[in-house]
Every structure is written in structure tokens, then in C-alpha cells.
């Protein structure tokens, strides 16, 4: 220890004094990677005085190792190496050709580097992986024989056989033992699971090996498999519609166990009724030729029954069997809607054309039924009311077979010839408003007076002298209910000015918050304050009464009748031109409202004007 201290002391003195030292103080020449640090002045680049070579000095230059240590990655981060002095493995001063990085490659435990060598990797030479072509970092790529810079991703060393068409995680399908086969790939996880005979097919049968971009390539994505013919030739030459799986299974082409599921409706002959219960070979001949199977009935239309069945009617009713019969059974008849009823003495028109035969023909279709009058088949909804007035009348006087019974040809013109003619708002009133009573149409003896149909809201409120015989037309017309034509001069209160323009309800109806109202037509007070708010309070009372008409009239609210000369202060001179509010500036509270105070106690000039 003493000798080492003296050596470093001499070194410091020499550096300070700029005294050249001979080589006997150097432990030996540096290796090639450190050769640029030769010279006594560079010793402290690696050495600390009295502390040999600390790891911090090494890591200041070797930042790639420092970065891996911080990320806890690589050999130097392993527990067997981390914390050791760098110089314990990488010492120097042994000559320029000395190899500072030395491994026993045959016995090196690669697990300590953070990457286990498995399968085929375990038998590889180190340089098979640790070569510059596999390093992405451009600075590390320049170093010879470096063990740094490799990525653990498969594609960092291996070419992408799939050329970017599959995911980058190769180990999802491949193991480390060999590239083929892909031990971890399960075809059931793909979009097309293998079943039946497909399980025995070699991969290349579907995934052909080809050359793409100058390299061998096998296509695993983008294959069309929505239908069998995407891969297999159609032995039926597209003569049969639908998909192959309707008849065949993946067990083999000869397996036709699914033939019963073939959708015959995809052909031009849809199977219905009893046809749907037949086996294929009850109609089709058995042949082995795929081009001929099921082709022997081509061209037979859906309604050409006699192409397969005997005509039991011997052509008496034509060849269109489906006009009357169904495919359920020969004895199952249709509704006969296609039967030409015009050949009878009762042609079907309008709504009769859509009726089921059985609705009129209760027994055999050939049995005659009465049909001269509507009431022969239809019940008289009006219960003989119109027959009593005209025995020859029939439903067709107002109704027709083209429209539903609710439609009637009886309109305004016909109504004007009735006992009650329509005018005014009655012209726009729908028929049911008057003639529908308790869910029944009624057209006779329903009344002609207003209160026969309308509720009399004034009953008990208006004196009979203004409302004789409860006749609404005394005030109202049929044009509109809101229009009132009443001569108010017949009462003790003639309407003048704005009163003549006021709606009756404003004075005679007392509205409630809930929407109800109370009518008042008798005993109404004619004082202004009985209807209008007295905004002046008691300011203008005489003997306890405020007579608004002393100042106001009914034409408008302005005090046109007020004469200031009748007050204690007569207006003269410039006072005539002054606005009321210039003098009457005081306010008082009347019924919780702030109002103008018109009472002025003093009238001296100084009371209003400043000196």
C-alpha cells in the first residue's frame, strides 16, 4: 500500500511540475480500444488517485452500458455481474493486442444476458446472431465483434417470411425448435375453422407457396372462403342455385346427408304444401352424373300442374289448377277469388270483389242465393227508418259498393232539402257531431233548436226579456259562437266609447284560476270602480265617493274632462304649458302600489320655485 501511494504521489508531482516521466511508472501499454488514452496526462481519465479504476469512470464513457444498467437489462444488470468492478473482467495495460472482452463462448450462460437460448438457438455460434446486420443502432453497428445492440424481437434477426401480412409476434405460431411446422398455430382460431376432410389437407393445398418481391412467400390472409367454389370447382357447372353446404358436408363430396336441407325455393319452382313433404327422388330421377342430377324437371313452371299430375277434370276447367286448388291437398280449395263471377247474373263490383266466397255462399257454391236488394244480405243498420218514409228506398240511395259503409253520397245539397238546412259554422261541422248519439247514427227526430244539440251555458243567468224562449239566436248566429249581436240599449246601461268595443266576457264572466267562471248579467254595479282599479285612492272623493266621470270619459283613459280652474290653483300664464308631473312630484302608497299624489297644500311661488 505504501509503494502504491508513493507511485501516485510521484505521478501528481510530475504532472504539476511538467516533468517528463519515463515508462517505468506505467503498468504497461493500453489495449487498442483505449489506445487514444495513452500518456501520463490521461491517467485520471480512468483512474481516481488512491482509488484505482472506479466503475463511475468506466460508465462515463461507456454510456451504452450505463443505459442498460438503468433499464435493468443485459448481462451487466444480472445479479452475478452487477456491482462487480468493471476492471475485474475488463482490465487493461496488457498490450495493444490484448482482448479486453473475453468470453468462454462454449460455457457462457446466456440466461445472464436476459435472453434464454432455446431450441435451435442453443446450437448456434455466437456470431450467427451477434453481427452488425442485426443491430439497428447506427453507432453500435460500426463496432466490430460487439455483443450489444440486439433486439429480442424475432424479426430483428430473421426475415419476415410473411412480408408484413401477419402480426409481428412470431412466437404466437412458431416455436424455437424449427420454423416449420407452426406448432402453436390453431386453425380453429382463424376465421375459417377446419372440419371434416379439410383437417387432412396439407397447408400448401390452400396456402400456395409463391414468389413475392423476389422472396418465397406463402399467403395466409386475404383468402376468399365464403363459399366452397372459392377453392373447389363446381361439378354442377353452376346449374344448381344456392351454396354447396345445403346438400354437402365437409366430411366429403359424396356425403349428401344435408340434401334434405336444400332450399328449393331458390329455384324457379318453390315447394309448398304437400310438395314440401316429398323426397327429392319422388320427382327427380336418380343419376350419378353431377351435370345431370336434378336437371330432369328443368323448365316446368310453378302453375303447370298437369306436367306432373293427371287432370281429373279432363280439361273442363282449363289447365290453371291453382286458380281453385292449393298445394296442401287436391281437396283443399282456395277462396275462389280468381273465379270469374261475371259469368253469373250478379257481377262482383267494388268491395264485393274482395269478399271470401264463403261469406255469401254459406253452403255449396252452386246453391242460388237472393241478391236483388242490399237487405237480402245486409242487416238494415237504420232499422227501417228510411223505409218507413219511402218503401222503395234501398241502401244504394246513399251508399255504394265502391266505398265502405261509412261513406255516404248524402251531402250538403241533399241536406238543404231536409227539414234542417245547414248554414254558417254548421257547414263545417262533421256529420257525427250531430248524428252520432251513444255510438249510434241517428237521422230522425234529433231536434232543430240550438239547445237540442248545444248546452245552454246562460240558463238561469239571463232574464227572459233578453232571452225569450231560450232562443240563442237572440244574441248569437251560426257563423261563429264568439260573435254576439245584442242591443245593450235595452238594458239600463248603454255602451259608449271603449265599452262598446269590449268583449262581453270582460264584464259578465268572472274567470277563476282553475279555468271555471261565473256569469253575471243582473245587478252589476255601474260605478267605474266596480270594474276598474281606482289608482287615485281617496284623493278625489266627494262625500266618500270617487266619480271618475268628473275627469274621464269612456272614449279613452285620458283626463280630458278635468278642469284645473275648478281646483284651488287656477292655471294661468306659463303654468298652462307645464306638464302635470312637473308640479305633482310627490307619491303615495295606494293598495301596495306607488301612485302620484295630486293634493298640494301650499301654492306660494316659493313653494315650487327656488329664489
Coordinates of C-alpha atoms in Angstrom, one line a residue:
X1 CA 0.0 0.0 0.0
X2 CA 2.9 2.3 0.8
X3 CA 4.5 1.8 -2.5
X4 CA 1.3 2.4 -4.4
X5 CA 0.8 5.7 -2.6
X6 CA 4.3 6.8 -3.4
X7 CA 3.8 6.0 -7.0
X8 CA 0.6 8.1 -7.3
X9 CA 2.4 10.9 -5.3
X10 CA 5.3 11.0 -7.8
X11 CA 2.7 11.0 -10.6
X12 CA 0.9 14.1 -9.2
X13 CA 4.2 15.9 -8.7
X14 CA 5.3 15.1 -12.2
X15 CA 2.1 16.3 -13.7
X16 CA 2.1 19.5 -11.7
X17 CA 5.8 20.3 -12.4
X18 CA 5.5 19.2 -16.1
X19 CA 8.4 16.8 -15.5
X20 CA 8.6 14.1 -18.1
X21 CA 8.4 10.6 -16.6
X22 CA 9.9 7.6 -18.0
X23 CA 7.9 4.4 -18.8
X24 CA 8.8 2.7 -15.6
X25 CA 5.8 4.4 -13.9
X26 CA 3.2 2.9 -16.4
X27 CA 1.8 -0.5 -15.7
X28 CA 2.0 -1.3 -19.4
X29 CA 0.6 -0.2 -22.8
X30 CA -3.2 0.2 -23.2
X31 CA -5.3 -2.1 -25.4
X32 CA -6.3 -0.9 -28.8
X33 CA -9.8 0.4 -27.7
X34 CA -8.1 2.6 -25.1
X35 CA -5.0 3.5 -27.0
X36 CA -6.2 7.0 -27.5
X37 CA -5.8 7.5 -23.7
X38 CA -2.0 6.7 -23.7
X39 CA 0.1 9.3 -21.9
X40 CA 0.6 10.3 -18.3
X41 CA -1.7 13.3 -18.6
X42 CA -4.7 11.0 -19.4
X43 CA -4.4 8.6 -16.4
X44 CA -7.1 10.4 -14.4
X45 CA -9.5 9.8 -17.3
X46 CA -9.8 6.3 -15.9
X47 CA -8.0 6.3 -12.5
X48 CA -9.0 8.1 -9.3
X49 CA -6.0 8.9 -7.2
X50 CA -5.9 6.3 -4.5
X51 CA -9.0 4.5 -5.8
X52 CA -7.7 2.5 -8.8
X53 CA -10.4 2.4 -11.6
X54 CA -13.9 3.2 -10.2
X55 CA -16.9 2.0 -12.2
X56 CA -18.2 5.5 -12.5
X57 CA -15.2 6.4 -14.7
X58 CA -16.0 3.5 -17.0
X59 CA -19.7 4.3 -17.3
X60 CA -18.9 7.9 -18.1
X61 CA -17.5 6.7 -21.4
X62 CA -19.5 3.5 -21.9
X63 CA -22.9 5.2 -21.8
X64 CA -24.5 2.3 -23.8
X65 CA -23.7 0.0 -20.8
X66 CA -24.9 2.7 -18.4
X67 CA -28.2 3.0 -20.2
X68 CA -28.7 -0.8 -20.0
X69 CA -28.0 -0.7 -16.2
X70 CA -30.6 2.0 -15.7
X71 CA -33.1 -0.1 -17.6
X72 CA -32.0 -3.2 -15.6
X73 CA -31.3 -5.1 -18.9
X74 CA -28.5 -7.1 -20.3
X75 CA -25.6 -9.0 -18.8
X76 CA -24.2 -6.2 -16.7
X77 CA -27.6 -5.9 -14.9
X78 CA -27.6 -9.6 -13.9
X79 CA -27.2 -10.2 -10.2
X80 CA -24.0 -12.2 -10.8
X81 CA -22.3 -9.2 -12.5
X82 CA -24.0 -6.1 -11.2
X83 CA -21.9 -4.4 -8.5
X84 CA -18.6 -6.0 -9.6
X85 CA -15.7 -3.8 -10.6
X86 CA -15.5 -3.3 -14.3
X87 CA -11.8 -3.9 -14.2
X88 CA -12.4 -7.4 -12.6
X89 CA -13.4 -8.6 -16.1
X90 CA -12.1 -5.8 -18.4
X91 CA -8.6 -4.9 -17.1
X92 CA -6.0 -3.2 -19.2
X93 CA -2.3 -2.3 -19.6
X94 CA -1.6 -5.7 -21.1
X95 CA -0.6 -4.6 -24.5
X96 CA -2.2 -3.1 -27.6
X97 CA -3.4 -6.5 -28.9
X98 CA -4.9 -7.6 -25.6
X99 CA -8.6 -8.5 -25.8
X100 CA -10.5 -6.8 -23.0
X101 CA -13.8 -8.5 -23.8
X102 CA -13.2 -12.3 -23.4
X103 CA -15.9 -15.0 -23.1
X104 CA -15.8 -18.7 -22.7
X105 CA -18.4 -19.0 -25.5
X106 CA -18.8 -22.7 -25.0
X107 CA -19.7 -22.4 -21.4
X108 CA -21.3 -19.0 -21.3
X109 CA -24.7 -18.9 -19.5
X110 CA -26.8 -16.8 -22.0
X111 CA -29.5 -16.5 -19.4
X112 CA -27.4 -14.0 -17.5
X113 CA -27.7 -11.7 -20.6
X114 CA -31.5 -11.7 -20.2
X115 CA -32.3 -13.9 -23.1
X116 CA -32.6 -17.7 -22.8
X117 CA -31.3 -19.7 -25.8
X118 CA -34.0 -22.2 -26.6
X119 CA -34.4 -24.8 -29.3
X120 CA -32.4 -24.2 -32.4
X121 CA -30.9 -21.0 -30.9
X122 CA -28.9 -23.1 -28.4
X123 CA -26.8 -24.7 -31.1
X124 CA -25.9 -21.5 -33.0
X125 CA -22.5 -19.9 -33.0
X126 CA -22.5 -16.5 -31.1
X127 CA -21.6 -14.6 -34.3
X128 CA -24.6 -16.1 -36.1
X129 CA -26.7 -13.6 -34.0
X130 CA -24.2 -11.0 -32.8
X131 CA -23.4 -9.4 -36.1
X132 CA -23.7 -5.9 -37.4
X133 CA -26.6 -6.7 -39.8
X134 CA -28.8 -7.4 -36.8
X135 CA -28.1 -4.2 -34.9
X136 CA -30.4 -1.2 -35.5
X137 CA -28.4 1.4 -33.6
X138 CA -26.1 3.0 -36.1
X139 CA -23.3 3.8 -33.6
X140 CA -23.2 0.3 -32.2
X141 CA -23.4 -1.1 -35.8
X142 CA -19.9 0.3 -36.5
X143 CA -18.3 -1.6 -33.7
X144 CA -16.5 -4.9 -34.6
X145 CA -17.3 -8.0 -32.6
X146 CA -19.7 -6.2 -30.2
X147 CA -22.3 -8.1 -28.2
X148 CA -24.5 -5.0 -27.8
X149 CA -27.4 -3.7 -29.7
X150 CA -29.5 -6.8 -30.4
X151 CA -33.3 -6.7 -30.0
X152 CA -35.2 -9.8 -28.7
X153 CA -37.9 -9.5 -31.4
X154 CA -37.7 -12.4 -33.9
X155 CA -37.8 -10.0 -36.9
X156 CA -34.8 -8.1 -35.7
X157 CA -32.7 -11.1 -36.8
X158 CA -34.9 -13.1 -39.1
X159 CA -36.5 -12.0 -42.4
X160 CA -40.3 -11.6 -42.3
X161 CA -41.4 -14.6 -44.4
X162 CA -45.0 -13.3 -44.2
X163 CA -43.9 -9.8 -45.6
X164 CA -46.0 -7.8 -43.1
X165 CA -49.3 -9.6 -43.7
X166 CA -49.4 -11.2 -40.2
X167 CA -48.7 -10.0 -36.7
X168 CA -45.1 -9.4 -35.6
X169 CA -45.3 -11.8 -32.7
X170 CA -43.8 -14.8 -34.4
X171 CA -43.9 -16.9 -31.2
X172 CA -47.7 -16.8 -31.3
X173 CA -47.5 -19.5 -34.0
X174 CA -43.8 -20.7 -34.1
X175 CA -41.6 -22.4 -31.6
X176 CA -37.9 -22.2 -31.2
X177 CA -37.1 -25.7 -32.4
X178 CA -37.8 -25.1 -36.1
X179 CA -39.7 -22.7 -38.4
X180 CA -41.9 -25.4 -39.7
X181 CA -44.4 -26.6 -38.6
X182 CA -46.0 -23.7 -36.8
X183 CA -46.6 -25.7 -33.6
X184 CA -48.6 -23.1 -31.8
X185 CA -51.0 -22.2 -34.6
X186 CA -54.5 -23.4 -34.2
X187 CA -56.6 -23.2 -37.3
X188 CA -59.8 -23.1 -35.2
X189 CA -58.7 -19.6 -34.0
X190 CA -58.7 -18.4 -37.6
X191 CA -61.7 -17.0 -39.5
X192 CA -62.0 -20.4 -41.1
X193 CA -62.0 -23.4 -38.8
X194 CA -61.0 -26.8 -40.4
X195 CA -63.6 -29.5 -40.2
X196 CA -64.1 -32.9 -41.8
X197 CA -61.9 -33.7 -44.7
X198 CA -60.3 -30.3 -44.6
X199 CA -58.4 -31.4 -41.5
X200 CA -56.4 -33.9 -43.6
X201 CA -55.5 -31.4 -46.3
X202 CA -51.9 -30.2 -46.5
X203 CA -51.4 -26.5 -45.8
X204 CA -50.0 -25.8 -49.3
X205 CA -53.2 -27.2 -50.9
X206 CA -54.9 -24.0 -49.8
X207 CA -52.0 -21.7 -49.0
X208 CA -49.8 -21.9 -52.1
X209 CA -46.1 -21.1 -51.9
X210 CA -45.1 -18.5 -54.4
X211 CA -42.5 -15.8 -55.1
X212 CA -43.3 -12.3 -54.0
X213 CA -41.0 -9.3 -54.2
X214 CA -38.2 -11.8 -55.1
X215 CA -38.7 -13.9 -52.0
X216 CA -40.5 -17.1 -51.1
X217 CA -43.9 -16.2 -49.8
X218 CA -47.0 -18.2 -48.6
X219 CA -50.3 -16.4 -48.5
X220 CA -52.3 -16.8 -45.2
X221 CA -54.5 -13.7 -45.3
X222 CA -57.0 -12.3 -47.8
X223 CA -58.2 -15.8 -49.0
X224 CA -61.8 -16.0 -50.1
X225 CA -63.7 -18.7 -48.3
X226 CA -67.3 -17.5 -48.1
X227 CA -68.3 -20.3 -50.4
X228 CA -66.9 -23.7 -51.5
X229 CA -66.5 -22.7 -55.1
X230 CA -63.9 -20.1 -53.9
X231 CA -61.5 -23.1 -53.7
X232 CA -63.3 -26.0 -55.4
X233 CA -64.5 -26.3 -59.0
X234 CA -68.3 -26.6 -59.2
X235 CA -69.1 -30.0 -60.6
X236 CA -72.6 -28.9 -61.4
X237 CA -71.3 -26.1 -63.6
X238 CA -73.4 -23.5 -61.8
X239 CA -76.7 -25.3 -62.8
X240 CA -77.9 -25.6 -59.2
X241 CA -78.5 -22.5 -57.1
X242 CA -77.5 -21.8 -53.5
X243 CA -74.5 -22.9 -51.6
X244 CA -72.8 -26.3 -51.6
X245 CA -73.4 -26.8 -47.9
X246 CA -77.1 -27.1 -48.5
X247 CA -76.6 -30.6 -49.7
X248 CA -72.9 -31.5 -48.9
X249 CA -70.9 -31.6 -45.7
X250 CA -67.2 -31.2 -45.1
X251 CA -67.0 -35.0 -44.5
X252 CA -66.7 -35.4 -48.3
X253 CA -68.3 -34.5 -51.6
X254 CA -70.1 -37.9 -51.7
X255 CA -71.8 -37.2 -48.4
X256 CA -75.2 -35.8 -49.2
X257 CA -76.7 -36.2 -45.7
X258 CA -77.7 -32.5 -45.9
X259 CA -79.6 -32.9 -49.1
X260 CA -82.9 -32.5 -47.2
X261 CA -81.9 -29.0 -46.3
X262 CA -81.6 -27.9 -49.9
X263 CA -83.5 -24.6 -50.3
X264 CA -85.7 -25.5 -53.3
X265 CA -87.2 -22.0 -53.1
X266 CA -84.0 -20.7 -54.7
X267 CA -85.1 -22.4 -57.9
X268 CA -87.9 -21.3 -60.2
X269 CA -90.2 -23.9 -58.5
X270 CA -91.0 -23.1 -54.9
X271 CA -92.0 -26.1 -52.8
X272 CA -95.3 -25.6 -50.9
X273 CA -97.7 -27.7 -49.1
X274 CA -97.6 -31.4 -49.9
X275 CA -94.7 -30.8 -52.3
X276 CA -92.6 -29.9 -49.3
X277 CA -93.1 -33.3 -47.8
X278 CA -91.8 -35.3 -50.8
X279 CA -88.3 -36.7 -51.1
X280 CA -86.1 -35.4 -53.9
X281 CA -86.3 -38.6 -55.9
X282 CA -90.1 -38.8 -55.9
X283 CA -89.9 -36.1 -58.5
X284 CA -86.3 -36.3 -59.8
X285 CA -84.7 -39.4 -61.4
X286 CA -81.6 -40.9 -59.8
X287 CA -78.5 -40.2 -61.9
X288 CA -74.8 -40.3 -60.9
X289 CA -73.7 -37.6 -63.4
X290 CA -73.3 -34.3 -61.4
X291 CA -74.2 -32.4 -64.6
X292 CA -77.5 -34.2 -64.9
X293 CA -78.6 -34.7 -61.3
X294 CA -81.9 -32.8 -60.6
X295 CA -82.0 -31.4 -64.1
X296 CA -84.8 -33.6 -65.5
X297 CA -87.5 -31.2 -64.4
X298 CA -86.0 -28.0 -65.7
X299 CA -88.4 -25.5 -67.4
X300 CA -91.6 -26.7 -65.6
X301 CA -93.4 -23.5 -64.3
X302 CA -94.9 -23.3 -60.8
X303 CA -98.5 -23.5 -62.1
X304 CA -98.1 -26.2 -64.7
X305 CA -99.6 -28.9 -62.6
X306 CA -100.5 -31.3 -65.4
X307 CA -96.9 -31.6 -66.4
X308 CA -96.6 -34.0 -63.4
X309 CA -100.2 -34.7 -62.3
X310 CA -103.2 -36.1 -64.2
X311 CA -106.1 -33.7 -65.0
X312 CA -109.1 -35.3 -63.2
X313 CA -111.4 -32.7 -64.8
X314 CA -110.4 -33.6 -68.3
X315 CA -109.7 -30.0 -69.3
X316 CA -113.3 -28.8 -68.5
X317 CA -112.0 -26.0 -66.3
X318 CA -108.8 -25.2 -68.2
X319 CA -105.3 -26.1 -67.1
X320 CA -104.8 -23.5 -64.4
X321 CA -105.4 -25.8 -61.5
X322 CA -104.1 -23.3 -59.0
X323 CA -107.0 -21.0 -59.5
X324 CA -109.1 -23.2 -57.3
X325 CA -106.8 -25.7 -55.7
X326 CA -103.8 -25.3 -53.3
X327 CA -100.7 -27.4 -52.9
X328 CA -101.8 -28.6 -49.5
X329 CA -104.1 -31.1 -51.0
X330 CA -106.3 -31.6 -54.1
X331 CA -109.3 -31.4 -51.9
X332 CA -108.2 -28.1 -50.3
X333 CA -109.8 -25.3 -52.2
X334 CA -108.8 -21.7 -52.3
X335 CA -111.1 -18.8 -51.5
X336 CA -112.1 -18.9 -55.2
X337 CA -111.1 -15.2 -55.6
X338 CA -109.9 -15.9 -59.2
X339 CA -113.3 -17.3 -60.2
X340 CA -114.9 -15.2 -62.9
X341 CA -118.1 -14.1 -61.1
X342 CA -119.2 -12.0 -64.1
X343 CA -120.4 -15.2 -65.7
X344 CA -123.3 -15.2 -63.2
X345 CA -126.2 -12.8 -63.1
X346 CA -124.5 -10.9 -60.2
X347 CA -121.2 -9.5 -61.3
X348 CA -118.9 -8.6 -58.3
X349 CA -118.0 -4.9 -58.1
X350 CA -116.2 -2.7 -55.5
X351 CA -115.9 -4.2 -52.1
X352 CA -117.8 -7.3 -53.1
X353 CA -114.8 -8.3 -55.2
X354 CA -112.7 -8.7 -52.1
X355 CA -115.1 -10.9 -50.2
X356 CA -114.4 -14.5 -49.5
X357 CA -116.8 -16.7 -51.3
X358 CA -118.0 -18.4 -48.1
X359 CA -119.2 -15.1 -46.7
X360 CA -122.1 -15.2 -49.1
X361 CA -122.2 -18.8 -50.1
X362 CA -122.8 -20.5 -46.8
X363 CA -123.5 -23.9 -48.3
X364 CA -122.4 -25.2 -51.7
X365 CA -121.0 -22.6 -54.1
X366 CA -123.6 -23.7 -56.7
X367 CA -126.7 -23.1 -54.5
X368 CA -128.6 -19.9 -55.6
X369 CA -128.9 -17.1 -53.1
X370 CA -131.2 -14.0 -53.1
X371 CA -129.3 -10.8 -54.2
X372 CA -131.7 -8.3 -55.7
X373 CA -131.7 -5.8 -52.7
X374 CA -128.9 -4.9 -50.3
X375 CA -131.1 -6.0 -47.4
X376 CA -131.2 -9.5 -48.8
X377 CA -127.7 -10.0 -47.5
X378 CA -127.1 -7.0 -45.2
X379 CA -128.8 -6.1 -42.0
X380 CA -130.6 -2.7 -42.1
X381 CA -128.4 -0.6 -39.8
X382 CA -131.1 2.1 -39.8
X383 CA -133.8 -0.3 -38.6
X384 CA -136.4 0.6 -41.2
X385 CA -136.3 4.4 -40.5
X386 CA -135.9 5.3 -44.2
X387 CA -138.1 2.5 -45.5
X388 CA -141.0 4.0 -43.5
X389 CA -140.6 7.3 -45.3
X390 CA -140.0 5.7 -48.7
X391 CA -140.8 1.9 -49.0
X392 CA -138.9 1.8 -52.3
X393 CA -135.7 3.1 -50.8
X394 CA -132.6 0.9 -50.6
X395 CA -129.2 1.3 -49.2
X396 CA -127.8 2.3 -52.6
X397 CA -129.7 5.6 -52.3
X398 CA -126.9 6.8 -50.1
X399 CA -124.2 4.1 -50.2
X400 CA -122.4 2.2 -52.9
X401 CA -120.3 -0.9 -53.2
X402 CA -117.2 1.0 -54.1
X403 CA -116.7 2.6 -50.7
X404 CA -117.1 1.3 -47.1
X405 CA -120.5 1.7 -45.5
X406 CA -119.2 4.7 -43.5
X407 CA -119.0 6.6 -46.8
X408 CA -122.3 8.2 -47.9
X409 CA -123.2 10.1 -51.1
X410 CA -125.7 12.2 -49.0
X411 CA -124.0 15.6 -48.9
X412 CA -124.7 19.3 -48.4
X413 CA -127.0 19.7 -51.4
X414 CA -129.2 16.8 -50.1
X415 CA -129.2 18.3 -46.6
X416 CA -130.5 21.6 -47.9
X417 CA -133.7 19.8 -48.9
X418 CA -134.1 18.4 -45.4
X419 CA -136.1 19.9 -42.5
X420 CA -132.9 21.4 -41.1
X421 CA -130.8 23.4 -43.6
X422 CA -127.1 24.0 -43.0
X423 CA -125.6 27.4 -42.8
X424 CA -122.7 29.2 -41.1
X425 CA -120.5 27.1 -38.9
X426 CA -122.9 24.2 -39.4
X427 CA -121.5 23.9 -42.9
X428 CA -118.1 22.9 -41.4
X429 CA -119.5 20.6 -38.7
X430 CA -118.8 16.9 -39.3
X431 CA -121.9 14.7 -39.6
X432 CA -121.1 12.7 -36.4
X433 CA -121.2 15.8 -34.3
X434 CA -125.0 15.9 -34.6
X435 CA -125.9 12.4 -35.8
X436 CA -123.8 10.2 -33.7
X437 CA -125.6 9.6 -30.4
X438 CA -124.4 6.9 -27.9
X439 CA -122.3 5.2 -30.6
X440 CA -125.3 5.0 -32.9
X441 CA -126.0 7.0 -36.1
X442 CA -129.4 8.7 -35.7
X443 CA -131.0 10.8 -38.5
X444 CA -134.6 11.3 -37.4
X445 CA -136.2 13.4 -34.6
X446 CA -132.9 14.8 -33.3
X447 CA -134.3 18.3 -32.8
X448 CA -133.8 21.6 -34.6
X449 CA -133.3 24.2 -31.8
X450 CA -129.9 25.2 -30.7
X451 CA -130.2 23.7 -27.2
X452 CA -131.2 20.4 -28.7
X453 CA -127.6 19.9 -29.6
X454 CA -125.7 22.6 -27.7
X455 CA -125.5 23.1 -23.9
X456 CA -127.1 26.4 -22.8
X457 CA -124.4 27.9 -20.7
X458 CA -126.6 31.0 -19.9
X459 CA -129.5 29.1 -18.4
X460 CA -130.6 30.8 -15.2
X461 CA -128.3 33.8 -15.7
X462 CA -130.1 35.9 -18.3
X463 CA -133.6 37.5 -17.8
X464 CA -136.3 36.1 -20.1
X465 CA -136.9 39.5 -21.6
X466 CA -133.5 39.5 -23.2
X467 CA -133.6 35.8 -23.9
X468 CA -137.1 34.8 -25.0
X469 CA -137.9 31.1 -25.2
X470 CA -134.2 30.4 -24.5
X471 CA -133.5 31.3 -28.1
X472 CA -129.8 31.5 -28.7
X473 CA -130.3 33.5 -31.9
X474 CA -131.3 36.5 -29.8
X475 CA -127.6 37.2 -29.5
X476 CA -125.7 34.6 -31.4
X477 CA -125.6 33.5 -35.1
X478 CA -124.5 30.3 -36.8
X479 CA -121.5 32.0 -38.3
X480 CA -119.5 31.8 -35.1
X481 CA -120.3 31.4 -31.5
X482 CA -118.0 34.2 -30.4
X483 CA -119.9 36.8 -32.4
X484 CA -122.6 38.4 -30.3
X485 CA -125.2 40.8 -31.7
X486 CA -127.0 42.2 -28.6
X487 CA -128.6 45.7 -28.3
X488 CA -127.3 46.9 -24.9
X489 CA -129.6 49.9 -25.0
X490 CA -132.4 47.6 -24.0
X491 CA -130.7 47.5 -20.6
X492 CA -130.1 50.3 -18.1
X493 CA -126.5 50.6 -19.2
X494 CA -125.8 51.8 -22.7
X495 CA -122.4 51.1 -24.0
X496 CA -120.4 54.0 -25.2
X497 CA -116.8 54.6 -26.3
X498 CA -114.4 51.8 -25.4
X499 CA -117.2 50.0 -23.6
X500 CA -118.9 49.3 -26.9
X501 CA -115.7 47.6 -28.1
X502 CA -115.2 45.5 -25.0
X503 CA -115.9 41.7 -25.2
X504 CA -119.0 40.7 -23.3
X505 CA -117.0 38.2 -21.2
X506 CA -114.8 41.0 -19.8
X507 CA -117.8 42.4 -17.8
X508 CA -120.1 39.4 -17.5
X509 CA -117.7 36.5 -16.9
X510 CA -115.7 36.2 -13.7
X511 CA -112.8 33.8 -14.6
X512 CA -111.3 31.6 -11.9
X513 CA -107.7 30.3 -11.7
X514 CA -108.8 26.7 -12.3
X515 CA -110.4 27.7 -15.6
X516 CA -114.0 27.8 -14.3
X517 CA -116.1 31.0 -14.5
X518 CA -119.1 32.6 -13.0
X519 CA -121.6 34.5 -15.2
X520 CA -123.1 37.8 -14.0
X521 CA -125.7 39.6 -16.1
X522 CA -128.0 41.2 -13.4
X523 CA -127.4 43.6 -10.6
X524 CA -124.0 44.7 -11.8
X525 CA -122.7 48.0 -10.3
X526 CA -122.3 50.8 -12.8
X527 CA -119.7 52.7 -10.9
X528 CA -116.4 52.8 -12.6
X529 CA -114.6 51.5 -9.6
X530 CA -116.7 48.3 -9.6
X531 CA -114.9 47.2 -12.7
X532 CA -111.8 49.4 -12.9
X533 CA -109.0 49.9 -10.3
X534 CA -109.1 53.4 -8.6
X535 CA -105.5 54.4 -8.9
X536 CA -106.1 57.7 -7.1
X537 CA -107.4 56.2 -3.9
X538 CA -109.5 58.7 -2.0
X539 CA -107.8 61.8 -3.4
X540 CA -110.8 62.9 -5.4
X541 CA -113.6 61.6 -3.2
X542 CA -116.7 63.7 -2.6
X543 CA -118.9 62.6 0.2
X544 CA -116.9 59.3 0.2
X545 CA -117.5 58.6 -3.5
X546 CA -115.0 59.0 -6.3
X547 CA -116.8 60.0 -9.5
X548 CA -114.4 59.1 -12.3
X549 CA -116.6 60.8 -14.9
X550 CA -115.7 64.2 -13.5
X551 CA -112.4 63.8 -15.3
X552 CA -112.6 60.8 -17.6
X553 CA -114.9 59.6 -20.3
X554 CA -115.3 56.1 -21.9
X555 CA -113.5 57.0 -25.1
X556 CA -110.1 56.7 -23.5
X557 CA -108.5 56.8 -20.1
X558 CA -107.0 60.4 -20.5
X559 CA -108.5 63.0 -18.1
X560 CA -109.9 65.1 -20.9
X561 CA -112.8 66.4 -18.7
X562 CA -110.6 67.6 -15.9
X563 CA -110.6 71.4 -15.5
X564 CA -107.8 72.8 -13.3
X565 CA -109.7 76.0 -12.9
X566 CA -112.1 74.1 -10.6
X567 CA -109.2 73.4 -8.2
X568 CA -107.7 75.6 -5.5
X569 CA -105.0 76.6 -8.0
X570 CA -106.1 78.0 -11.4
X571 CA -103.5 77.6 -14.2
X572 CA -102.5 80.9 -15.8
X573 CA -99.7 82.0 -18.0
X574 CA -96.8 79.6 -18.3
X575 CA -98.4 77.3 -15.8
X576 CA -100.8 76.2 -18.6
X577 CA -97.9 74.8 -20.6
X578 CA -96.3 72.9 -17.7
X579 CA -96.7 69.1 -17.6
X580 CA -98.6 67.7 -14.7
X581 CA -95.6 65.8 -13.4
X582 CA -93.6 68.9 -13.1
X583 CA -95.7 70.1 -10.1
X584 CA -97.2 66.8 -8.9
X585 CA -93.9 65.2 -7.9
X586 CA -94.9 63.6 -4.6
X587 CA -96.1 60.0 -4.4
X588 CA -98.2 58.0 -2.0
X589 CA -98.8 54.3 -1.5
X590 CA -102.3 53.1 -2.7
X591 CA -103.1 49.4 -2.4
X592 CA -99.4 48.5 -2.2
X593 CA -98.7 50.5 -5.4
X594 CA -96.8 53.8 -5.7
X595 CA -99.1 56.4 -7.1
X596 CA -98.9 60.2 -7.8
X597 CA -100.1 62.5 -5.0
X598 CA -102.2 65.2 -6.6
X599 CA -103.0 67.0 -3.3
X600 CA -100.8 70.1 -2.9
X601 CA -101.2 72.1 0.3
X602 CA -99.1 75.2 -0.5
X603 CA -99.4 77.3 -3.6
X604 CA -97.0 80.1 -3.0
X605 CA -94.4 80.6 -5.7
X606 CA -91.6 79.9 -3.3
X607 CA -93.1 76.5 -2.5
X608 CA -92.3 75.4 -6.0
X609 CA -89.7 77.8 -7.4
X610 CA -86.3 78.4 -5.9
X611 CA -85.3 82.0 -5.2

